[in-house]
Each structure stands twice: as C-alpha cells, then as structure tokens.
Short mmCIF file of C-alpha atoms in Angstrom, two decimals:
data_model
loop_
_atom_site.label_atom_id
_atom_site.label_comp_id
_atom_site.label_asym_id
_atom_site.label_seq_id
_atom_site.Cartn_x
_atom_site.Cartn_y
_atom_site.Cartn_z
CA MET A 1 0.26 -0.02 -0.24
CA LYS A 2 1.30 3.27 -0.83
CA LEU A 3 1.08 6.52 2.05
CA ARG A 4 0.94 10.03 0.90
CA TYR A 5 1.99 12.70 2.67
CA PHE A 6 1.35 16.44 2.66
CA ALA A 7 1.99 20.16 4.01
CA TRP A 8 3.49 19.44 7.78
CA VAL A 9 2.55 16.02 7.78
CA ARG A 10 4.90 15.53 5.07
CA GLU A 11 7.49 18.06 6.81
CA ARG A 12 7.22 16.46 10.01
CA ILE A 13 7.07 12.30 8.67
CA GLY A 14 10.02 13.75 6.58
CA THR A 15 9.17 12.20 3.12
CA ALA A 16 6.08 12.56 0.10
CA GLU A 17 5.45 9.08 0.10
CA GLU A 18 6.58 5.19 0.99
CA THR A 19 5.05 1.71 0.16
CA VAL A 20 4.70 -0.48 3.47
CA GLU A 21 2.76 -3.48 4.34
CA PRO A 22 0.34 -3.47 7.39
CA PRO A 23 -0.17 -6.70 9.03
CA ASP A 24 -3.75 -7.93 8.44
CA SER A 25 -5.22 -6.69 11.79
CA VAL A 26 -4.98 -2.68 10.04
CA ALA A 27 -8.38 -2.76 9.03
CA THR A 28 -9.90 0.22 8.84
CA VAL A 29 -8.43 4.29 8.40
CA GLY A 30 -8.57 4.69 12.45
CA ASP A 31 -6.27 1.63 12.77
CA LEU A 32 -3.55 2.33 11.10
CA LEU A 33 -3.19 5.53 11.87
CA GLY A 34 -2.71 4.01 15.80
CA TRP A 35 -0.31 1.27 13.52
CA LEU A 36 1.96 4.30 12.11
CA GLN A 37 2.05 6.14 15.29
CA GLY A 38 4.08 3.24 16.63
CA ARG A 39 6.35 3.45 13.71
CA GLY A 40 8.54 5.87 15.29
CA GLU A 41 9.40 9.73 17.33
CA THR A 42 9.22 11.55 13.81
CA TYR A 43 5.18 9.62 12.45
CA ALA A 44 4.36 10.27 16.48
CA PHE A 45 4.81 13.27 16.12
CA ALA A 46 2.96 14.44 12.67
CA LEU A 47 -0.24 12.10 13.77
CA ALA A 48 0.10 13.87 18.10
CA GLU A 49 -3.65 14.95 17.39
CA PRO A 50 -5.13 12.88 15.42
CA ASP A 51 -8.22 15.25 14.86
CA ALA A 52 -5.92 17.53 12.70
CA ILE A 53 -4.93 14.66 10.22
CA ARG A 54 -7.30 14.08 7.02
CA VAL A 55 -7.65 11.05 5.15
CA ALA A 56 -7.79 9.95 1.55
CA LEU A 57 -8.32 6.62 0.01
CA ASP A 58 -7.55 6.27 -3.54
CA GLN A 59 -8.15 10.07 -3.22
CA ASP A 60 -11.74 9.63 -1.88
CA HIS A 61 -12.44 11.72 0.99
CA ALA A 62 -12.84 8.67 4.40
CA GLU A 63 -13.69 9.05 7.66
CA ARG A 64 -12.02 6.57 10.42
CA ASP A 65 -14.19 3.47 10.41
CA ALA A 66 -13.05 3.11 6.28
CA PRO A 67 -11.90 -0.61 5.97
CA ILE A 68 -8.64 -0.30 4.12
CA ALA A 69 -8.51 -3.64 2.23
CA GLY A 70 -7.47 -3.23 -1.09
CA VAL A 71 -7.04 0.67 -1.15
CA ARG A 72 -3.72 1.20 -3.11
CA GLU A 73 -3.38 4.63 -1.72
CA VAL A 74 -3.87 6.72 1.35
CA ALA A 75 -2.70 10.43 1.71
CA LEU A 76 -2.89 11.72 4.54
CA PHE A 77 -2.71 15.68 4.99
CA PRO A 78 -4.09 18.23 7.20
CA PRO A 79 -7.31 20.18 7.10
CA MET A 80 -7.48 22.13 3.92
CA THR A 81 -6.61 25.48 3.46
CA GLY A 82 -6.94 26.26 -0.63
CA GLY A 83 -8.94 28.84 -2.34
CA MET B 1 -26.35 19.96 -19.48
CA ALA B 2 -24.19 21.67 -18.05
CA THR B 3 -20.94 22.34 -19.55
CA LEU B 4 -18.43 21.93 -17.13
CA ARG B 5 -14.39 23.19 -16.56
CA THR B 6 -12.03 22.74 -14.38
CA LEU B 7 -7.99 23.00 -14.22
CA ILE B 8 -5.74 23.17 -11.63
CA THR B 9 -2.80 25.60 -13.15
CA ALA B 10 0.66 26.54 -11.95
CA ASP B 11 -0.27 29.87 -15.17
CA PRO B 12 -1.77 33.04 -14.42
CA ILE B 13 -5.53 32.80 -14.40
CA ASP B 14 -7.17 35.31 -16.34
CA THR B 15 -10.57 35.97 -14.85
CA ALA B 16 -11.22 38.23 -17.77
CA GLY B 17 -10.48 35.61 -20.14
CA GLU B 18 -12.88 33.27 -18.27
CA ILE B 19 -15.79 35.10 -18.17
CA ALA B 20 -15.65 36.82 -21.72
CA ALA B 21 -15.51 32.39 -22.53
CA ILE B 22 -18.18 31.13 -20.56
CA GLN B 23 -20.17 33.74 -22.00
CA ALA B 24 -19.04 34.03 -26.06
CA GLY B 25 -20.69 33.07 -28.39
CA ARG B 26 -24.30 32.92 -26.95
CA SER B 27 -27.51 34.81 -25.57
CA ASP B 28 -29.42 31.99 -23.45
CA ILE B 29 -27.95 33.40 -20.56
CA GLY B 30 -28.68 36.32 -18.22
CA ALA B 31 -26.31 36.31 -15.40
CA VAL B 32 -22.51 35.75 -14.81
CA VAL B 33 -21.59 35.42 -11.29
CA SER B 34 -17.73 35.10 -10.93
CA PHE B 35 -15.77 34.69 -7.90
CA THR B 36 -12.23 36.12 -7.92
CA GLY B 37 -9.72 34.51 -4.85
CA LEU B 38 -6.20 36.57 -4.89
CA CYS B 39 -3.28 36.37 -2.28
CA ARG B 40 -3.19 39.24 -0.32
CA ASP B 41 -0.02 40.49 0.88
CA GLU B 42 -1.46 40.73 5.21
CA ASP B 43 0.02 44.34 5.62
CA GLY B 44 3.03 44.15 3.28
CA ARG B 45 4.42 40.70 6.14
CA LEU B 46 3.36 38.43 3.00
CA ASP B 47 6.14 37.89 0.31
CA ALA B 48 3.93 34.80 -1.21
CA LEU B 49 2.04 31.89 -0.57
CA GLU B 50 3.31 28.59 -1.60
CA LEU B 51 0.00 26.21 -2.62
CA GLU B 52 0.98 22.42 -2.14
CA HIS B 53 -1.64 20.38 -4.09
CA TYR B 54 -2.44 16.60 -3.69
CA PRO B 55 -2.45 16.26 -8.11
CA GLY B 56 -5.03 13.56 -9.14
CA MET B 57 -7.18 14.06 -5.98
CA ALA B 58 -7.49 18.20 -6.49
CA GLU B 59 -8.94 17.61 -10.42
CA LYS B 60 -11.14 14.63 -9.16
CA GLU B 61 -12.38 16.59 -5.90
CA ILE B 62 -12.68 20.38 -7.74
CA GLY B 63 -14.41 17.89 -10.65
CA ARG B 64 -16.89 16.45 -8.24
CA ILE B 65 -18.01 19.83 -6.51
CA ALA B 66 -18.53 21.33 -10.02
CA ALA B 67 -20.77 18.67 -10.59
CA GLN B 68 -22.52 18.59 -7.77
CA ALA B 69 -23.07 22.52 -8.19
CA ALA B 70 -24.69 21.97 -11.44
CA GLU B 71 -27.14 19.28 -10.47
CA ARG B 72 -28.05 21.78 -7.63
CA TRP B 73 -28.33 25.12 -9.63
CA GLU B 74 -29.45 25.24 -13.15
CA VAL B 75 -26.36 27.21 -14.64
CA SER B 76 -25.97 26.88 -17.93
CA ALA B 77 -21.89 26.27 -17.25
CA LEU B 78 -19.33 26.66 -14.41
CA THR B 79 -15.66 27.13 -14.74
CA VAL B 80 -13.39 26.66 -11.74
CA ILE B 81 -10.16 27.00 -11.64
CA HIS B 82 -7.26 26.68 -8.69
CA ARG B 83 -3.26 28.00 -9.22
CA HIS B 84 -0.30 25.75 -7.30
CA GLY B 85 2.93 26.78 -6.75
CA ARG B 86 4.27 29.62 -5.50
CA ILE B 87 1.72 32.85 -6.01
CA ARG B 88 2.55 36.86 -5.18
CA PRO B 89 0.66 38.86 -3.64
CA GLY B 90 -1.77 40.35 -5.36
CA GLU B 91 -2.22 37.08 -8.32
CA THR B 92 -5.38 35.41 -8.40
CA ILE B 93 -4.99 31.39 -6.34
CA VAL B 94 -8.67 31.01 -7.39
CA VAL B 95 -11.96 31.95 -9.55
CA VAL B 96 -15.14 30.35 -10.08
CA VAL B 97 -17.85 31.27 -12.93
CA ALA B 98 -21.21 30.36 -12.76
CA ALA B 99 -23.33 31.72 -15.96
CA SER B 100 -27.20 30.57 -15.47
CA THR B 101 -30.59 32.36 -17.42
CA HIS B 102 -31.50 33.80 -14.12
CA ARG B 103 -29.31 34.92 -11.21
CA HIS B 104 -29.34 32.69 -7.61
CA ALA B 105 -28.43 29.56 -9.64
CA ALA B 106 -25.40 31.67 -10.64
CA PHE B 107 -24.65 33.35 -7.48
CA GLU B 108 -25.44 30.09 -5.68
CA ALA B 109 -23.76 28.05 -7.00
CA ALA B 110 -20.72 29.79 -7.31
CA GLU B 111 -20.60 30.12 -3.51
CA PHE B 112 -21.11 26.98 -2.85
CA VAL B 113 -17.99 26.08 -5.00
CA MET B 114 -16.08 27.80 -2.51
CA ASP B 115 -17.23 26.62 0.30
CA PHE B 116 -16.80 23.26 -1.05
CA LEU B 117 -12.80 23.85 -2.33
CA LYS B 118 -12.33 25.67 0.88
CA THR B 119 -13.15 22.62 3.50
CA HIS B 120 -12.66 19.94 0.71
CA ALA B 121 -10.43 20.11 -2.38
CA PRO B 122 -6.89 19.02 -1.22
CA PHE B 123 -4.62 22.26 -1.77
CA TRP B 124 -1.93 23.65 1.49
CA LYS B 125 -1.07 27.18 2.03
CA LYS B 126 2.16 27.54 3.62
CA GLU B 127 3.05 31.57 4.44
CA HIS B 128 7.10 32.88 2.89
CA ALA B 129 7.62 36.15 4.77
CA ARG B 130 9.17 39.47 3.35
CA ASP B 131 11.37 39.64 6.03
CA GLY B 132 12.86 35.75 6.30
CA THR B 133 11.73 34.71 9.34
CA PRO B 134 10.38 30.84 9.53
CA THR B 135 7.80 30.18 7.53
CA GLY B 136 4.31 28.70 8.59
CA TRP B 137 1.38 27.04 6.78
CA VAL B 138 -1.28 28.67 7.67
CA ALA B 139 -4.50 26.59 9.47
CA ALA B 140 -7.73 26.04 8.24
CA LYS B 141 -10.91 27.98 9.59
CA ALA B 142 -13.81 27.26 11.51
CA SER B 143 -15.45 29.65 9.70
CA ASP B 144 -15.25 27.34 6.97
CA ASP B 145 -16.89 24.31 7.76
CA ASP B 146 -19.57 26.24 8.81
CA ALA B 147 -19.65 27.87 5.78
CA LYS B 148 -19.72 24.31 4.15
CA ALA B 149 -22.47 22.95 6.71
CA ARG B 150 -25.23 25.65 6.18
CA TRP B 151 -25.51 23.98 2.63
CA LYS B 152 -26.92 20.29 3.98
CA ASP B 153 -30.54 20.43 2.72
CA MET C 1 -13.98 53.31 4.03
CA ALA C 2 -15.22 51.28 1.22
CA THR C 3 -14.48 52.64 -1.56
CA LEU C 4 -17.89 53.26 -4.52
CA ARG C 5 -18.38 53.56 -7.77
CA THR C 6 -21.74 54.27 -9.69
CA LEU C 7 -22.39 55.07 -12.48
CA ILE C 8 -25.25 54.86 -15.70
CA THR C 9 -24.25 54.96 -18.85
CA ALA C 10 -25.85 54.81 -21.79
CA ASP C 11 -22.16 53.14 -23.39
CA PRO C 12 -21.23 49.45 -23.33
CA ILE C 13 -20.07 48.60 -19.45
CA ASP C 14 -16.25 46.41 -19.78
CA THR C 15 -16.77 44.01 -16.20
CA ALA C 16 -13.34 42.98 -17.25
CA GLY C 17 -11.98 46.47 -16.91
CA GLU C 18 -14.14 47.20 -14.22
CA ILE C 19 -12.90 43.58 -12.59
CA ALA C 20 -9.35 44.85 -12.44
CA ALA C 21 -9.90 48.77 -11.74
CA ILE C 22 -11.68 47.76 -8.00
CA GLN C 23 -7.90 45.14 -7.58
CA ALA C 24 -5.88 47.34 -8.97
CA GLY C 25 -2.45 48.71 -7.37
CA ARG C 26 -3.80 47.06 -3.67
CA SER C 27 -3.25 43.80 -2.36
CA ASP C 28 -5.76 43.88 0.59
CA ILE C 29 -8.22 41.92 -1.22
CA GLY C 30 -8.63 39.04 -1.02
CA ALA C 31 -12.37 38.07 -2.71
CA VAL C 32 -14.04 39.91 -5.41
CA VAL C 33 -17.18 38.72 -6.29
CA SER C 34 -18.70 40.10 -10.23
CA PHE C 35 -22.11 39.88 -11.78
CA THR C 36 -22.80 40.94 -14.89
CA GLY C 37 -26.39 40.82 -16.37
CA LEU C 38 -26.85 40.33 -20.04
CA CYS C 39 -29.16 40.78 -22.43
CA ARG C 40 -30.86 37.10 -23.37
CA ASP C 41 -32.28 36.80 -26.73
CA GLU C 42 -35.45 34.34 -25.87
CA ASP C 43 -35.09 31.38 -27.77
CA GLY C 44 -34.18 34.24 -30.78
CA ARG C 45 -37.40 36.16 -30.94
CA LEU C 46 -35.99 39.08 -29.02
CA ASP C 47 -34.18 42.13 -31.38
CA ALA C 48 -33.72 44.62 -28.43
CA LEU C 49 -34.35 45.58 -25.51
CA GLU C 50 -35.12 48.80 -23.87
CA LEU C 51 -33.85 50.64 -21.05
CA GLU C 52 -35.50 53.62 -19.75
CA HIS C 53 -34.77 55.10 -16.73
CA TYR C 54 -35.13 57.98 -14.70
CA PRO C 55 -32.28 60.20 -14.84
CA GLY C 56 -32.15 61.75 -11.86
CA MET C 57 -33.32 59.50 -9.42
CA ALA C 58 -31.82 56.24 -10.67
CA GLU C 59 -27.66 57.62 -10.46
CA LYS C 60 -29.62 59.25 -6.41
CA GLU C 61 -30.84 55.43 -6.11
CA ILE C 62 -28.24 52.93 -7.06
CA GLY C 63 -26.10 55.67 -4.56
CA ARG C 64 -28.04 54.86 -2.01
CA ILE C 65 -28.50 50.91 -2.45
CA ALA C 66 -23.83 50.98 -3.09
CA ALA C 67 -24.40 52.68 0.39
CA GLN C 68 -25.91 50.84 1.93
CA ALA C 69 -24.30 46.86 1.28
CA ALA C 70 -21.21 49.02 1.98
CA GLU C 71 -22.20 49.96 5.47
CA ARG C 72 -23.58 46.15 6.25
CA TRP C 73 -20.53 44.40 4.90
CA GLU C 74 -17.03 45.39 5.71
CA VAL C 75 -16.54 45.84 1.62
CA SER C 76 -12.72 47.13 0.53
CA ALA C 77 -14.40 49.11 -2.93
CA LEU C 78 -18.41 47.86 -4.61
CA THR C 79 -18.67 49.44 -8.06
CA VAL C 80 -22.64 49.13 -9.13
CA ILE C 81 -23.15 50.10 -13.35
CA HIS C 82 -25.77 49.89 -15.25
CA ARG C 83 -27.14 51.06 -18.87
CA HIS C 84 -29.66 52.70 -20.57
CA GLY C 85 -30.92 52.47 -23.46
CA ARG C 86 -31.26 49.76 -26.65
CA ILE C 87 -29.31 46.53 -25.73
CA ARG C 88 -28.52 43.51 -27.86
CA PRO C 89 -28.91 39.84 -27.24
CA GLY C 90 -25.56 39.14 -25.77
CA GLU C 91 -25.02 42.36 -24.19
CA THR C 92 -24.49 43.39 -20.99
CA ILE C 93 -27.05 45.62 -18.67
CA VAL C 94 -26.14 45.64 -15.38
CA VAL C 95 -22.68 44.49 -13.77
CA VAL C 96 -21.91 45.23 -9.39
CA VAL C 97 -18.23 44.21 -8.80
CA ALA C 98 -17.94 43.91 -5.07
CA ALA C 99 -14.19 43.25 -3.18
CA SER C 100 -12.84 42.87 0.65
CA THR C 101 -10.69 40.64 2.73
CA HIS C 102 -13.12 37.48 2.85
CA ARG C 103 -14.70 36.52 0.33
CA HIS C 104 -18.83 36.10 2.16
CA ALA C 105 -18.78 39.84 2.09
CA ALA C 106 -18.56 40.24 -0.83
CA PHE C 107 -21.14 37.95 -2.25
CA GLU C 108 -23.46 38.95 0.10
CA ALA C 109 -22.42 42.80 -0.83
CA ALA C 110 -23.23 41.74 -4.64
CA GLU C 111 -26.42 39.65 -4.26
CA PHE C 112 -27.84 42.55 -2.09
CA VAL C 113 -27.42 44.93 -4.28
CA MET C 114 -29.04 43.41 -7.29
CA ASP C 115 -32.04 42.28 -4.78
CA PHE C 116 -32.64 46.00 -4.66
CA LEU C 117 -31.53 46.86 -8.20
CA LYS C 118 -34.40 45.14 -9.40
CA THR C 119 -36.45 46.38 -6.60
CA HIS C 120 -35.64 49.89 -6.68
CA ALA C 121 -33.94 51.63 -9.33
CA PRO C 122 -36.39 53.07 -11.49
CA PHE C 123 -35.42 51.30 -14.82
CA TRP C 124 -37.89 49.87 -16.90
CA LYS C 125 -37.62 47.11 -19.43
CA LYS C 126 -38.88 47.38 -22.57
CA GLU C 127 -38.65 44.34 -25.52
CA HIS C 128 -38.49 44.33 -29.08
CA ALA C 129 -39.42 41.30 -31.37
CA ARG C 130 -37.09 40.15 -34.38
CA ASP C 131 -40.32 39.64 -36.19
CA GLY C 132 -41.71 43.08 -35.67
CA THR C 133 -44.72 42.45 -33.68
CA PRO C 134 -45.92 44.98 -31.30
CA THR C 135 -43.43 45.36 -28.60
CA GLY C 136 -44.08 45.14 -25.00
CA TRP C 137 -42.59 46.12 -21.48
CA VAL C 138 -41.54 43.46 -18.78
CA ALA C 139 -43.75 42.91 -16.17
CA ALA C 140 -42.17 42.53 -12.32
CA LYS C 141 -41.62 39.68 -10.90
CA ALA C 142 -42.80 38.32 -7.18
CA SER C 143 -39.83 36.83 -6.95
CA ASP C 144 -37.55 39.65 -7.26
CA ASP C 145 -39.32 40.94 -4.14
CA ASP C 146 -39.46 38.03 -2.21
CA ALA C 147 -35.38 38.26 -2.85
CA LYS C 148 -34.89 41.67 -1.52
CA ALA C 149 -37.43 40.69 1.49
CA ARG C 150 -35.12 38.35 2.64
CA TRP C 151 -31.74 41.21 3.13
CA LYS C 152 -34.60 42.54 6.48
CA ASP C 153 -33.14 41.40 9.66
CA MET D 1 -45.84 71.01 -8.47
CA LYS D 2 -43.98 68.79 -11.53
CA LEU D 3 -45.38 65.84 -12.45
CA ARG D 4 -42.89 63.06 -14.08
CA TYR D 5 -43.96 59.56 -16.12
CA PHE D 6 -41.99 56.62 -16.93
CA ALA D 7 -42.63 53.29 -18.71
CA TRP D 8 -46.49 52.11 -20.07
CA VAL D 9 -48.04 55.12 -17.17
CA ARG D 10 -45.74 57.20 -19.71
CA GLU D 11 -46.98 56.47 -22.95
CA ARG D 12 -50.73 54.82 -21.65
CA ILE D 13 -51.09 59.02 -20.52
CA GLY D 14 -49.50 60.24 -23.48
CA THR D 15 -46.67 62.64 -21.87
CA ALA D 16 -43.32 62.19 -20.08
CA GLU D 17 -44.38 65.79 -18.02
CA GLU D 18 -46.58 68.11 -17.30
CA THR D 19 -47.36 70.78 -14.53
CA VAL D 20 -50.82 70.66 -12.38
CA GLU D 21 -52.10 72.65 -9.30
CA PRO D 22 -54.00 70.01 -7.09
CA PRO D 23 -56.45 71.78 -4.65
CA ASP D 24 -55.49 72.05 -1.58
CA SER D 25 -57.29 68.95 -0.64
CA VAL D 26 -54.93 67.30 -1.95
CA ALA D 27 -52.58 66.12 0.62
CA THR D 28 -50.75 63.31 0.25
CA VAL D 29 -49.50 60.23 -2.88
CA GLY D 30 -52.80 58.41 -2.28
CA ASP D 31 -54.47 61.73 -2.86
CA LEU D 32 -52.94 63.13 -5.64
CA LEU D 33 -53.70 59.50 -7.63
CA GLY D 34 -57.41 59.78 -6.80
CA TRP D 35 -57.45 63.59 -8.00
CA LEU D 36 -55.27 62.71 -11.21
CA GLN D 37 -57.84 59.70 -11.74
CA GLY D 38 -60.50 62.35 -12.99
CA ARG D 39 -58.41 64.65 -14.87
CA GLY D 40 -59.87 62.28 -17.74
CA GLU D 41 -59.83 58.79 -20.09
CA THR D 42 -55.92 58.39 -20.26
CA TYR D 43 -55.50 59.28 -16.70
CA ALA D 44 -58.61 57.06 -16.14
CA PHE D 45 -56.79 53.61 -17.92
CA ALA D 46 -53.41 55.17 -16.53
CA LEU D 47 -54.23 54.83 -13.41
CA ALA D 48 -56.99 51.95 -13.48
CA GLU D 49 -54.26 49.53 -10.99
CA PRO D 50 -53.31 51.79 -8.57
CA ASP D 51 -51.47 48.60 -7.11
CA ALA D 52 -48.58 49.15 -10.33
CA ILE D 53 -48.63 52.16 -9.72
CA ARG D 54 -45.31 53.36 -7.54
CA VAL D 55 -44.52 56.96 -6.59
CA ALA D 56 -41.68 59.12 -5.97
CA LEU D 57 -41.34 62.44 -4.56
CA ASP D 58 -38.55 64.27 -5.07
CA GLN D 59 -36.96 61.30 -6.52
CA ASP D 60 -37.51 58.74 -3.75
CA HIS D 61 -39.23 56.75 -3.07
CA ALA D 62 -42.79 57.37 -1.39
CA GLU D 63 -46.14 55.22 0.23
CA ARG D 64 -49.72 56.94 -0.40
CA ASP D 65 -50.26 58.19 2.81
CA ALA D 66 -46.97 60.48 2.83
CA PRO D 67 -48.01 64.15 2.04
CA ILE D 68 -47.05 66.03 -0.97
CA ALA D 69 -46.92 69.58 0.30
CA GLY D 70 -43.39 71.09 -0.73
CA VAL D 71 -42.71 68.67 -2.80
CA ARG D 72 -41.39 70.09 -6.59
CA GLU D 73 -41.51 66.82 -8.91
CA VAL D 74 -43.64 63.83 -8.39
CA ALA D 75 -42.95 60.34 -10.77
CA LEU D 76 -45.47 57.85 -11.68
CA PHE D 77 -44.27 54.27 -13.08
CA PRO D 78 -44.86 51.02 -12.69
CA PRO D 79 -42.73 48.08 -10.77
CA MET D 80 -38.92 49.06 -11.72
CA THR D 81 -37.89 46.23 -14.05
CA GLY D 82 -33.72 46.99 -14.37
CA GLY D 83 -31.07 44.81 -13.58
#
C-alpha cells in the first residue's frame, strides 16, 4: 500500500511517500493511523493530534471507520486551506 | 446540460478571459457571477504563498464539486480554476465563474463551489514572510466548516 | 471606508475592466465577486431591450443601495454600473463588483445590491421582438420582491 | 408641482411630464392619484390598477400616505424591471 503525505504531515514525517505492508489486524483508517504512530518518533509527532489529520483512500475523502482492504493509495494531510 | 470546465494549473489565471469565454457565442445566459480569490500581502508581511496540492485528487475533487453544483442549480456553465505553486500578493489563487438564465442560480452555485473547495479540495497554503522569518502553514478556519455546513438540505 | 463607484451610462459596460480596476494597485483584497446581467435573446425572439430610466433618481437610488451594502458588509470597494438605452442580446445591462478581505462579504454585498437594484432602481425594460410584433413592457417578478425581502434583519 | 411619468404610465397618459396645481384638499400621494384619475380617460386608464403604480417624491420612493406639501417633483411609474 502506498502512503502519501502532504503539507506539514509530509514535513514532520520527513518524506512525501512510501510503501508499507501493515499487518492484517490493521483493517480501518483508524487502525492504520494507530499503527503508523508506533513506527517512530517522526510519525508520533506528525500524528500526535489525530483530529487534525484528514485521510483519503484512493483519492476520496474517508472517515476513520472506512476499511482499507484493497486500497492502493492512502493519503494523510492536514485540514485543507486552498481557495 | 451544463458546460463544466475545471482546471488545476501552475500558470497565472485570467479571470477576464474565463468570464468572456463562458458567455462567448451564447445569448441564452442572463447572469454571470465570478469569484476571484487573491493572494493578500497581510499588511506587507507576506512575500508569497506556496500552494501545495495533491495531484490527481485535486482535479477529481474539484470536478466532483462542480458537478454537484451543476446538479443542484440550473446553471448553463460553470468554470473552476485553481492555481498551485508560488503565488505573489495580488495574484489570483482561484476563479469560479457560474453562468445561468437567472441570477440566484449563478450566485448560489459559485458560493457553493467556494465553500466546498475550501474544505474539500486538497490544497494547502504555506506563507513565505518578506523578512525571512520562518514560514508557516496557514491554519484551517472553523468559519469555512460553518460555511460548508449551511448547504446541507 | 469602502471605495464606491456608481454609474448610469448609455455606453457598453466593460466588466473585465471594472474587475481589474477594483483590484488595481492593492494587495489587501482577498475576494472579488462580480455579477454581470446580460440581455438574453429569449430563444431568438428578441431583437433588443430598451432600458428606460429616471435620470437623477436612478443615480441617487443606485448610490443609496451601494452605500447601504458598504455599511452592512466589510467591503473594500464596490462598483455598480447600469446601462440604459437600446441593448442587444449578449450585451451587458448591469455590472456589480464587490471586493473584500474575505469572500462572504463580497458575495453578500453583490447579491444585496442586485436584489435592491431590481426592485428599487427606476429602470424599465421594453422588449423589441425580432419579427416586428408589438413590443411589450417586461412585467415585474414577484420573485424579485421575495429576494429583496430576505435581507430584512 | 411637476409630474413625471415613466414606461407604460407615460405611454398611457401620453406625455412624459406636465405641471399641475392640485387643490388644497389633495394632501397625500393617495389623494393625488385619486385626483389624477378624474382628469380624463387617459389618466383613468393609466391609473386603473393603483397597486401597479409606484410613486417617487423628489426622487425618493414614497408610500400612499406620504404628504405632498412642498414637493416639487412627483413621478409615477410601474414596478421597476431593471438589472
């Protein structure tokens, strides 16, 4: 599964994208965020305030309870500020 | 069927050209509403804004918002163009142009697009200060969530 | 203090020029909303609209509406231009441009101006048909009164 | 007092403006409309539907009960259709 990070999430994690293989127990967006927080200091820092993180699955906005099975690209980013 | 035009671009946006284009060669349009979002200089503090976006999803999301607006209001045509990259004070960040037979559809469609674009389109603004102090990401505004919420049926 | 520009004219209206003018040389404006009201051809039936107005009162009334809008919303600048005389399909009848720091003030001010202009500014439209059938005065619409009524506090 | 007519009120009355001297009993806009209706067929026709007539006193919109004493210019016209 490909992970993409934007804005300060990208800056805090220190990379724009990476490929990961979460264990089978990681079934939802919420599970994935919890799992990522345990991957190291930069992840814990970037995801410290879960409410400030938005998630897209294959380029569609997704809630915390959305299943990630079969998803190819997960994006994590702060609330949007365009326009 | 409304004519939709959506574009994400690094090039300067020509608001006047987009307004002219939407009404060119038609005489069934009675109302054209345009919204232009500009980079402010924040009392001289700002050197530039850097607009980061999520290529692919940004196009998809703006297309979706435009289609929703065209479904909800009787618009003849709707144009949504958002810029990314480095933008200087006075330059245009976003343009929405809505054309319709009667004015309310055009006003509402343009406002709806802007309210959803602000909260749903994957763009992020970073400020570059003129005096070189550390740059910062612009925080999302609760008022934008409120603005979006009022479009619930 | 908002910069107000109001004009009643028999000459063609340049929407693009008015939008450019309202933001020229300023970088404190974050939002510009324009409304352009165009002469429709009514499915090919219409040759032209003739816009009669009450000279003196038309200027006064449009000035008053613009001032009210500028008092009610935080606009940086507001332009209202209304044409009179013979107007062909595709040509512009009225332009409103509102500039502000944030978008809602600009949208609301422009809509408010249009709603009051429709019901309070002394202009009357007469249709000239393409096939020479007797011309007729356009009837006022109840929906315009409703639109105005919603601005009551 | 100068009277000005616009749009179909002007066409039906057959003139764009005239000067009149209503009697002292004509005190309000409503009185004036009633008095004008008695001035002849064209006036009766133009003002047959009083609800369709708008009035301005010295270029300000006025209601039926507005006094006309001291007013220099009274305009009669249909509901506006600009914009």
